[in-house]
Short mmCIF file of C-alpha atoms in Angstrom, two decimals:
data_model
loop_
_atom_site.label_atom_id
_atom_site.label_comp_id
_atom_site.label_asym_id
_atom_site.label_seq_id
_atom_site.Cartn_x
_atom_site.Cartn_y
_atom_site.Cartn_z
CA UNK A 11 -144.63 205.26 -114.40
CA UNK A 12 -146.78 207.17 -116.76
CA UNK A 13 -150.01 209.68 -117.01
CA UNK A 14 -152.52 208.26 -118.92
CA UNK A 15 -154.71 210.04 -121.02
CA UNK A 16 -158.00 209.87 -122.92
CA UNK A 17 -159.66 210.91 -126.45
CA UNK A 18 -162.00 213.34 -124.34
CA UNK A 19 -161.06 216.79 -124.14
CA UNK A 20 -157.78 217.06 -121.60
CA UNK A 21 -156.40 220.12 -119.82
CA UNK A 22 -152.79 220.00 -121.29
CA UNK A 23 -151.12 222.37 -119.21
CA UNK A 24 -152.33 220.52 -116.31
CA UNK A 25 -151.23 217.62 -117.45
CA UNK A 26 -148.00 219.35 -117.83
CA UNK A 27 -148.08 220.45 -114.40
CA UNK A 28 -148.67 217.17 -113.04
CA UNK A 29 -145.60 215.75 -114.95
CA UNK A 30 -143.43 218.40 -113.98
CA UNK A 31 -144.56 217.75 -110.20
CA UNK A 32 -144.18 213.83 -110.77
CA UNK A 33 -140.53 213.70 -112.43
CA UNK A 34 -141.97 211.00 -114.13
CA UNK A 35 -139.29 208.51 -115.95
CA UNK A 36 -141.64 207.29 -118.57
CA UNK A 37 -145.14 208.69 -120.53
CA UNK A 38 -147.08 205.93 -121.81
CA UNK A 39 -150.08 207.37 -124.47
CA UNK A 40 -152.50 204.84 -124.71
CA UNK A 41 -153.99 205.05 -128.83
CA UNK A 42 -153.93 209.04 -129.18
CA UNK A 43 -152.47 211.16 -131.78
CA UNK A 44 -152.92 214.12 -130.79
CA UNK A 45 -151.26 214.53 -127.61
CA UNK A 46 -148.59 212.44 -128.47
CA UNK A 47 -147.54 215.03 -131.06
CA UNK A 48 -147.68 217.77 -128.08
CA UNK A 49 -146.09 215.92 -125.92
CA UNK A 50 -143.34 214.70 -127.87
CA UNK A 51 -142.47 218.11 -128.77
CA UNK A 52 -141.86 218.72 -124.55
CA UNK A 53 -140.29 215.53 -123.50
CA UNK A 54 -139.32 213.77 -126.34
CA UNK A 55 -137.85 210.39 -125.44
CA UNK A 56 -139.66 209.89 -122.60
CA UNK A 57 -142.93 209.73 -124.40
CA UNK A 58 -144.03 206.30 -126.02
CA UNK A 59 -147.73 205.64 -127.66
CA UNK A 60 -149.73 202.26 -127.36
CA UNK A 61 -151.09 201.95 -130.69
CA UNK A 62 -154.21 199.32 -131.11
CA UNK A 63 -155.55 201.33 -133.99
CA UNK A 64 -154.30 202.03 -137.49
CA UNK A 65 -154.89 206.09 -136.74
CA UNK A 66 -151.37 206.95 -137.84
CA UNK A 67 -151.09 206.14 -141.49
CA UNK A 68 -154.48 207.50 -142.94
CA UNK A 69 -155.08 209.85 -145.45
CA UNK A 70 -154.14 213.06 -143.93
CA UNK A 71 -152.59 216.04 -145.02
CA UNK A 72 -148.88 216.27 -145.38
CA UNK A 73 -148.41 219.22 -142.89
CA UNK A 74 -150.42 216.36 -140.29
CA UNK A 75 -148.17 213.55 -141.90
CA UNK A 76 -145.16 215.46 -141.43
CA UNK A 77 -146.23 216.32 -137.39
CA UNK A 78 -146.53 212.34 -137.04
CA UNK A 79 -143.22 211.79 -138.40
CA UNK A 80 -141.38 214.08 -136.61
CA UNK A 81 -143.44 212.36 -133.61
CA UNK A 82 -142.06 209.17 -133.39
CA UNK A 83 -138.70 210.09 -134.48
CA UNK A 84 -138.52 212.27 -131.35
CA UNK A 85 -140.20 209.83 -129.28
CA UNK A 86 -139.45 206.56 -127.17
CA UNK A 87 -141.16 204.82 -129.79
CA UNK A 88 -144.46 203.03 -130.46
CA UNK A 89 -145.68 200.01 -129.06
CA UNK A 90 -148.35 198.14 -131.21
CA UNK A 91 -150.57 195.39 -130.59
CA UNK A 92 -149.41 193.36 -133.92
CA UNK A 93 -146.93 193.33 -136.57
CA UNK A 94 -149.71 194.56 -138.88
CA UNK A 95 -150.22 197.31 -137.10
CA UNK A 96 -146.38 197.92 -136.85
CA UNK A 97 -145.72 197.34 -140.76
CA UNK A 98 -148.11 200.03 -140.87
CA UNK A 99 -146.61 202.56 -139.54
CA UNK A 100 -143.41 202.06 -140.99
CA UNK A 101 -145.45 202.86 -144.28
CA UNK A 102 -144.36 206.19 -143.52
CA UNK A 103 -141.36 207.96 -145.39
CA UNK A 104 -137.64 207.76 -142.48
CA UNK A 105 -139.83 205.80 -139.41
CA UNK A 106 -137.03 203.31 -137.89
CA UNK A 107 -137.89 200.51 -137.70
CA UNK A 108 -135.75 200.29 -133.83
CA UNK A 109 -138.24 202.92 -132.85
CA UNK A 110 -141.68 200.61 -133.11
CA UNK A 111 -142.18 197.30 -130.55
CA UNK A 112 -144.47 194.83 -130.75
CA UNK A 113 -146.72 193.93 -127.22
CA UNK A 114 -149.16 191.52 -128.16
CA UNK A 115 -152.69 192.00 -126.44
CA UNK A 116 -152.95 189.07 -123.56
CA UNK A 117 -156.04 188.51 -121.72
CA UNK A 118 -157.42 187.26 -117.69
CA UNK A 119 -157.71 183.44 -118.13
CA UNK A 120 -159.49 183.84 -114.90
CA UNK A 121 -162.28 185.98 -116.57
CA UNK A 122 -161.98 183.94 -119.89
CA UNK A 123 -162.46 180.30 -119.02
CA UNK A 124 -164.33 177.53 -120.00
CA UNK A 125 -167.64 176.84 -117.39
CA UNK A 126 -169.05 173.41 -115.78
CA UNK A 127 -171.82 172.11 -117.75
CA UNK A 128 -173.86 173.29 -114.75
CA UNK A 129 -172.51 176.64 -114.77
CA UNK A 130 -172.69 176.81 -119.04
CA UNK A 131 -176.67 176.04 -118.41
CA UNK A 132 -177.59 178.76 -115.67
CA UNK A 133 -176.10 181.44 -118.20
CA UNK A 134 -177.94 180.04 -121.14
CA UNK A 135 -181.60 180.30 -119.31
CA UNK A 136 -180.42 183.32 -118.18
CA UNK A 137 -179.46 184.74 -121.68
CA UNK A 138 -182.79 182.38 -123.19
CA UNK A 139 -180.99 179.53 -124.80
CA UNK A 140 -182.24 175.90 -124.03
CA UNK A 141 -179.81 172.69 -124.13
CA UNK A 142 -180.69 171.89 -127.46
CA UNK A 143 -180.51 174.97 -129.24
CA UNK A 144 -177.24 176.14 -131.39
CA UNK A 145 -175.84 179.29 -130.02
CA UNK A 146 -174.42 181.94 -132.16
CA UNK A 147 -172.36 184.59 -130.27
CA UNK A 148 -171.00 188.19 -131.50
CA UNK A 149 -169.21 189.97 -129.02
CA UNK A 150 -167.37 193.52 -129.99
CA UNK A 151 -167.78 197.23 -130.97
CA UNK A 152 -171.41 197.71 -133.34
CA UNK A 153 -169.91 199.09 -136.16
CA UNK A 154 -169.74 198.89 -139.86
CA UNK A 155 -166.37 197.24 -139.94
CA UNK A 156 -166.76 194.65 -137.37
CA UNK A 157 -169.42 193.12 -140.28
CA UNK A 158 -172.43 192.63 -137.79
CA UNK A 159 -174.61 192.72 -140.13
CA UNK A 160 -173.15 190.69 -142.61
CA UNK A 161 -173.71 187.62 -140.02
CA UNK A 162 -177.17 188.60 -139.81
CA UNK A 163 -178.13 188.13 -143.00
CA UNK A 164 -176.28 184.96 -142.53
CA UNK A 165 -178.25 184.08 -139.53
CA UNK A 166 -181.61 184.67 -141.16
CA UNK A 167 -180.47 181.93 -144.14
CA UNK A 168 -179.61 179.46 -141.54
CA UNK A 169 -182.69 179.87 -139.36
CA UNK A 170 -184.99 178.92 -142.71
CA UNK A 171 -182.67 175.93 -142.50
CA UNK A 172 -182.71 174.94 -138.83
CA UNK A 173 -185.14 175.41 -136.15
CA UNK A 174 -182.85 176.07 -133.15
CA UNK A 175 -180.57 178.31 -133.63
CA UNK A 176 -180.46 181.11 -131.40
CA UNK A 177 -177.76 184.43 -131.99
CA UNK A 178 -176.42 186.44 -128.94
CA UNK A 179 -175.17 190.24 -130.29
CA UNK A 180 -173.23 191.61 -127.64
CA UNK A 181 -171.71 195.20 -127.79
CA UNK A 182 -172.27 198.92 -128.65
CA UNK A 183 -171.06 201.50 -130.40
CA UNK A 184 -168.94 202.96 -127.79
CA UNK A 185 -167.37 201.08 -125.06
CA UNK A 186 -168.62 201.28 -121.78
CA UNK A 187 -171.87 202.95 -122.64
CA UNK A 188 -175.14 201.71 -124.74
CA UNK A 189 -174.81 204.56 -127.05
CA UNK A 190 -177.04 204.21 -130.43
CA UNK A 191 -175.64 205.66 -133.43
CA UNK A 192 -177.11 204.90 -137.10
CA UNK A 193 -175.66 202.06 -137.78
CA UNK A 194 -176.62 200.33 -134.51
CA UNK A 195 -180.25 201.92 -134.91
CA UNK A 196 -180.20 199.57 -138.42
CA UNK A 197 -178.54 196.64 -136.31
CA UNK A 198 -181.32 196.69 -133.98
CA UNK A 199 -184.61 197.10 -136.66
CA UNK A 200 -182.86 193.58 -138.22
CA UNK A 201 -182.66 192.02 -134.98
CA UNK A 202 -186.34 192.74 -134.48
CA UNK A 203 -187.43 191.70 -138.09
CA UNK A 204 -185.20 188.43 -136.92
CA UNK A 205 -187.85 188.17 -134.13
CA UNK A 206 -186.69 186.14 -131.03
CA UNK A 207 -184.26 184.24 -133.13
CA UNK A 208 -181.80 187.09 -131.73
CA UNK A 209 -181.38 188.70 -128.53
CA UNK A 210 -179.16 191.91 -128.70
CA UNK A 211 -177.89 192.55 -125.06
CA UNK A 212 -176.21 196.00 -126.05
CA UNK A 213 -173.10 196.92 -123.58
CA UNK A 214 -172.26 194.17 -121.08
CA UNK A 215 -169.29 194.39 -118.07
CA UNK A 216 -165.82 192.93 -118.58
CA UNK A 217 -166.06 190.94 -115.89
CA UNK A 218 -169.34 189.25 -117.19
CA UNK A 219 -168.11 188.47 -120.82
CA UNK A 220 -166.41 185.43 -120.43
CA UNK A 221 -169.92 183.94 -118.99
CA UNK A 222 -171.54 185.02 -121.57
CA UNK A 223 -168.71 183.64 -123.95
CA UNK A 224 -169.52 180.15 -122.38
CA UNK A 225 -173.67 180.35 -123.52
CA UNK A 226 -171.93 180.00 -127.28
CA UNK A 227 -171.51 176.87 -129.49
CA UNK A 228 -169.66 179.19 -132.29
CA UNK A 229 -168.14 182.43 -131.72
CA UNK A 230 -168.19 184.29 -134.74
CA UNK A 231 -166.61 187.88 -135.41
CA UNK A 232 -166.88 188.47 -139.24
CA UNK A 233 -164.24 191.56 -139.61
CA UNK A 234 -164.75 193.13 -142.75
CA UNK A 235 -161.83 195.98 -142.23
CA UNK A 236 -158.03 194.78 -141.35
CA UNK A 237 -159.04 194.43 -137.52
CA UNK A 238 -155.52 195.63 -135.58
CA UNK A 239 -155.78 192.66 -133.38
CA UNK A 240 -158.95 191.02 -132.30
CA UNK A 241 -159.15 190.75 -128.32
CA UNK A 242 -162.45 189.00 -128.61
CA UNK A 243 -160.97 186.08 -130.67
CA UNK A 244 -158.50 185.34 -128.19
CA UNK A 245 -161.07 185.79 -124.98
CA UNK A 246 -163.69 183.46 -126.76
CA UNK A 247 -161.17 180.79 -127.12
CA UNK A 248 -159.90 180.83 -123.76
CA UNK A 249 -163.56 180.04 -123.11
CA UNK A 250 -162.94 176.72 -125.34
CA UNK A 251 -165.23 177.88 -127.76
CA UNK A 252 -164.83 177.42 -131.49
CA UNK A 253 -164.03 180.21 -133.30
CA UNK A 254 -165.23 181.62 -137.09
CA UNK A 255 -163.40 184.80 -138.16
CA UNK A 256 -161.79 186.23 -141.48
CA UNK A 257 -158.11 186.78 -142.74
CA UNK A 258 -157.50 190.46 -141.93
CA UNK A 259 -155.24 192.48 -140.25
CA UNK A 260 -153.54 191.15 -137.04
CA UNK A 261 -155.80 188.50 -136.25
CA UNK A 262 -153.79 186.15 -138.18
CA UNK A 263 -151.46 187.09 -136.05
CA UNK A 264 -153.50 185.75 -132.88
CA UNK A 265 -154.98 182.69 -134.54
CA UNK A 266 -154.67 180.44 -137.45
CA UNK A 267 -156.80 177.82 -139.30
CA UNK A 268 -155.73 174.74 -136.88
CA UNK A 269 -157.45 177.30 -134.17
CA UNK A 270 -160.19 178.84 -135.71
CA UNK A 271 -162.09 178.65 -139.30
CA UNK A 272 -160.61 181.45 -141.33
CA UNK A 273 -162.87 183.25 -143.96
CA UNK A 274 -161.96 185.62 -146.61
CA UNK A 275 -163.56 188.93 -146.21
CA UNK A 276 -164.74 190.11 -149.92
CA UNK A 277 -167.78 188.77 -151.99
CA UNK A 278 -167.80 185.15 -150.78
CA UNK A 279 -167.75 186.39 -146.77
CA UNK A 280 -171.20 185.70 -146.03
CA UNK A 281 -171.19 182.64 -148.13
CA UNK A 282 -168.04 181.21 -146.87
CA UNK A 283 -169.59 182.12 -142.27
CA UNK A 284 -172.62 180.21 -143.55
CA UNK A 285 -170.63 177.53 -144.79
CA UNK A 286 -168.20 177.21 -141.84
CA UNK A 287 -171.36 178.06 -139.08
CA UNK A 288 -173.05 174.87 -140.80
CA UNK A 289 -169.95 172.78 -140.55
CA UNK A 290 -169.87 173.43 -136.69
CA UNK A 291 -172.82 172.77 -136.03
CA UNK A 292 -172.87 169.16 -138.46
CA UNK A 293 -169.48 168.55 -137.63
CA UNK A 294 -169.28 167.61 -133.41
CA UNK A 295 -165.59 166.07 -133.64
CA UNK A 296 -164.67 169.39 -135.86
CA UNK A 297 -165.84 171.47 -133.55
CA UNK A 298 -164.42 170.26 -130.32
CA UNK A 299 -161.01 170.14 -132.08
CA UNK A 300 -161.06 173.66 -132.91
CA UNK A 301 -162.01 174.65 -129.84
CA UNK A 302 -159.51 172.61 -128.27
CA UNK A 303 -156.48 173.64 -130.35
CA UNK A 304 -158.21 177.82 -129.77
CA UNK A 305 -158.38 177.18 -125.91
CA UNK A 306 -154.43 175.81 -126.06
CA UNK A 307 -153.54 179.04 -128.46
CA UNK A 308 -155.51 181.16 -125.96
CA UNK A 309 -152.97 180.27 -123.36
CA UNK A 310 -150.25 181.80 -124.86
CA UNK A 311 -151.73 184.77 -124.16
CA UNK A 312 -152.32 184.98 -120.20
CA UNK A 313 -150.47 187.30 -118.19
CA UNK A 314 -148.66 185.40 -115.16
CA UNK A 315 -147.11 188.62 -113.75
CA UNK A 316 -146.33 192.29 -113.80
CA UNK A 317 -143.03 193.32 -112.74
CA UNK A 318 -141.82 197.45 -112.45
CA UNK A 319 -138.22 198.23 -111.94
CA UNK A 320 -136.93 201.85 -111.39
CA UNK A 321 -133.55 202.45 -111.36
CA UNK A 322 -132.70 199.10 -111.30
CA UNK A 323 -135.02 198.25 -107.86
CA UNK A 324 -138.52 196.51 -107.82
CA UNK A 325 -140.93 199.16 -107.98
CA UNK A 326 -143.99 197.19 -107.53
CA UNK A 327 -145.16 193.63 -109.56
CA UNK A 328 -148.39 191.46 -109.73
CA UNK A 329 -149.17 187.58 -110.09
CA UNK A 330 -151.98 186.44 -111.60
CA UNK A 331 -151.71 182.80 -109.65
CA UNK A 332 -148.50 181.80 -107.29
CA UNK A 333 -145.56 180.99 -108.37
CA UNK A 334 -144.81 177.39 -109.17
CA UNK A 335 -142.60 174.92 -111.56
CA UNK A 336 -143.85 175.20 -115.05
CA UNK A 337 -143.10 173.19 -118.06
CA UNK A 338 -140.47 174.44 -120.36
CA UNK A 339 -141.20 173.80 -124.14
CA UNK A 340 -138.67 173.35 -126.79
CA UNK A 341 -138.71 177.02 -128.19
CA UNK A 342 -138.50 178.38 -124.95
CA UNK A 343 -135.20 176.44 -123.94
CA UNK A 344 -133.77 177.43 -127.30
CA UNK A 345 -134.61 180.93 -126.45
CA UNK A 346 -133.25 180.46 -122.72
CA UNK A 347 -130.19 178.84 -123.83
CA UNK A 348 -128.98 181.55 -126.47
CA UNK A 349 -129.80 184.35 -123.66
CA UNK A 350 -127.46 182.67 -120.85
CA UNK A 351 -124.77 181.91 -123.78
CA UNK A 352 -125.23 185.83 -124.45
CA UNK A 353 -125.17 186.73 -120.80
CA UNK A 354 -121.81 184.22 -119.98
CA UNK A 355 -119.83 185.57 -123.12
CA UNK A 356 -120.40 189.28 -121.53
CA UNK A 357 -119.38 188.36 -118.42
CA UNK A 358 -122.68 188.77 -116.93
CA UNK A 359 -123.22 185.22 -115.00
CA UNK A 360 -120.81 182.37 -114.77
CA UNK A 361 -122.09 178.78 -114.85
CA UNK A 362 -120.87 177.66 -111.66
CA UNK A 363 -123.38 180.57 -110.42
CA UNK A 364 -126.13 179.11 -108.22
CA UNK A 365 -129.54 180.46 -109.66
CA UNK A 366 -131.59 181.81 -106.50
#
């Protein structure tokens, strides 16, 4: 119940036309500023923005600031992908706090699993890694902030120190596409002074990730920026693959240190991956146990089902599996207990109600 739109260029009063036509109940903005400043100024409430980024509070000017403002107070509101991102925005001078909702990322544990040992080896020939070699995987955006290259200098100290370790960079500098911009151009002349230590496999389909998640011994995604979330962290673990990343942003938010090795992201960084890639790779009963404990936080994170109500009728929904019996854990019947206490003192249900 919503018109998506994109950073490219739009036709706005088309767009306009197309809402008017659809009588549309809700606008959903997915991560652009812009138009959700126009549109807010047409249909106010019904507008919300999905906000993975931290574009809202930059340095701007205070005429732009001002725009923003007035933005979400006219708005729905803002849904962001962690309570970084929302503590944020409410950096901003009279921003309610009622007005911005927190929807944590979630990912297809039917993509993102972890392989056979049959099925782990046909992707590593396929990607050039033998049984005994160490596996190093990046997988994300080649850019400055997602500290690439910072784990390549750390990958050329630890190949003077072991013999078979091989790195995987996966990614470009615009999703969807193998574009090359300057930084990637400098990504790629390391990667060839690294020789055949490191294959760079540029842009790779959604649908083919979590395979080549499951080549990896170590996933490691050295953030240098406060990263808004960190989708790759939770994907890789769902793959039951150990995990080395640094405290920023909102991936605290999506991991912790019984899940993943946690570095700090300042001077020490590159000492402190080195450290942690070594202690994977000496350290067999550390290394299953965080990716154990990462493939159990992973979980949190699937999506059984979609449901859409309108007017208070099913509109449409989606399962990602059947539905069955499933365990219920001790916060969850806390939660589930308060809600039907709620729900009985407002005359909602009464406990002699048979649940259907």
């Amino acid at each position: 119940y919503g018109i998506r739109t994109y950073p490219e260029p739009i036709d706005f009063k088309k767009i306009i036309k197309l809402i008017d036509k659809s009588n549309v109940d809700e606008i959903i903005l997915e991560n652009t500023i812009q138009p959700f400043i126009s549109y807010t100024k047409k249909y106010d409430k019904k507008v919300w923005l999905h906000l993975h980024n931290d574009f809202i509070n930059i340095e701007l000017d205070n005429r732009y600031v001002n725009l923003i403002k007035n933005a979400v107070n006219k708005s729905a509101g803002i849904i962001t992908v962690s309570n970084y991102i929302k503590h944020r925005v409410l950096e901003l001078e009279n921003v309610s706090s009622s007005k911005i909702k927190v929807l944590k990322n979630c990912t297809n544990l039917e993509i993102f699993r972890p392989l056979s040992f049959e099925e782990k080896n046909k992707y590593r020939a396929k990607y050039g890694i033998g049984q005994d070699e160490f596996a190093i995987l990046f997988a994300g955006r080649i850019s400055r902030e997602k500290g690439v290259m910072q784990l390549l200098n750390v990958v050329e100290n630890l190949n003077k120190k072991y013999s078979n370790i091989k790195t995987i960079i996966v990614g470009s500098s615009k999703s969807g596409t193998n574009n090359i911009d300057s930084y990637t151009s400098d990504v790629i002349a390391k990667i060839k002074k690294l020789g055949d230590k490191v294959k760079f496999t540029g842009y790779i389909k959604y649908k083919e990730l979590g395979n080549v998640y499951n080549v990896a011994d170590v996933a490691v995604f050295p953030a240098i920026w406060e990263e808004p979330a960190g989708l790759t962290i939770i994907e890789a673990m769902a793959c039951k693959i150990p995990v080395v990343t640094t405290y920023s942003g909102g991936i605290v938010e999506y991991t912790d240190k019984n899940s993943s090795i946690l570095c700090n992201k300042d001077e020490r960084l590159e000492k402190e991956l080195e450290e942690n890639i070594i202690k994977i790779i000496e350290n067999k009963k550390l290394s299953n146990k965080i990716a154990e404990n990462g493939y159990k936080k992973a979980k949190e994170y699937n999506v059984l089902g979609i449901k859409i109500s309108k007017d208070n009728e099913l509109a449409a929904e989606w399962y990602s599996e059947p539905e069955c019996r499933r365990n219920i854990y001790s916060a969850t019947k806390s939660f589930t207990s308060c809600a039907v206490g709620f729900a009985v003192q407002e005359g909602l249900i009464d406990l002699n109600e048979k649940l259907t």
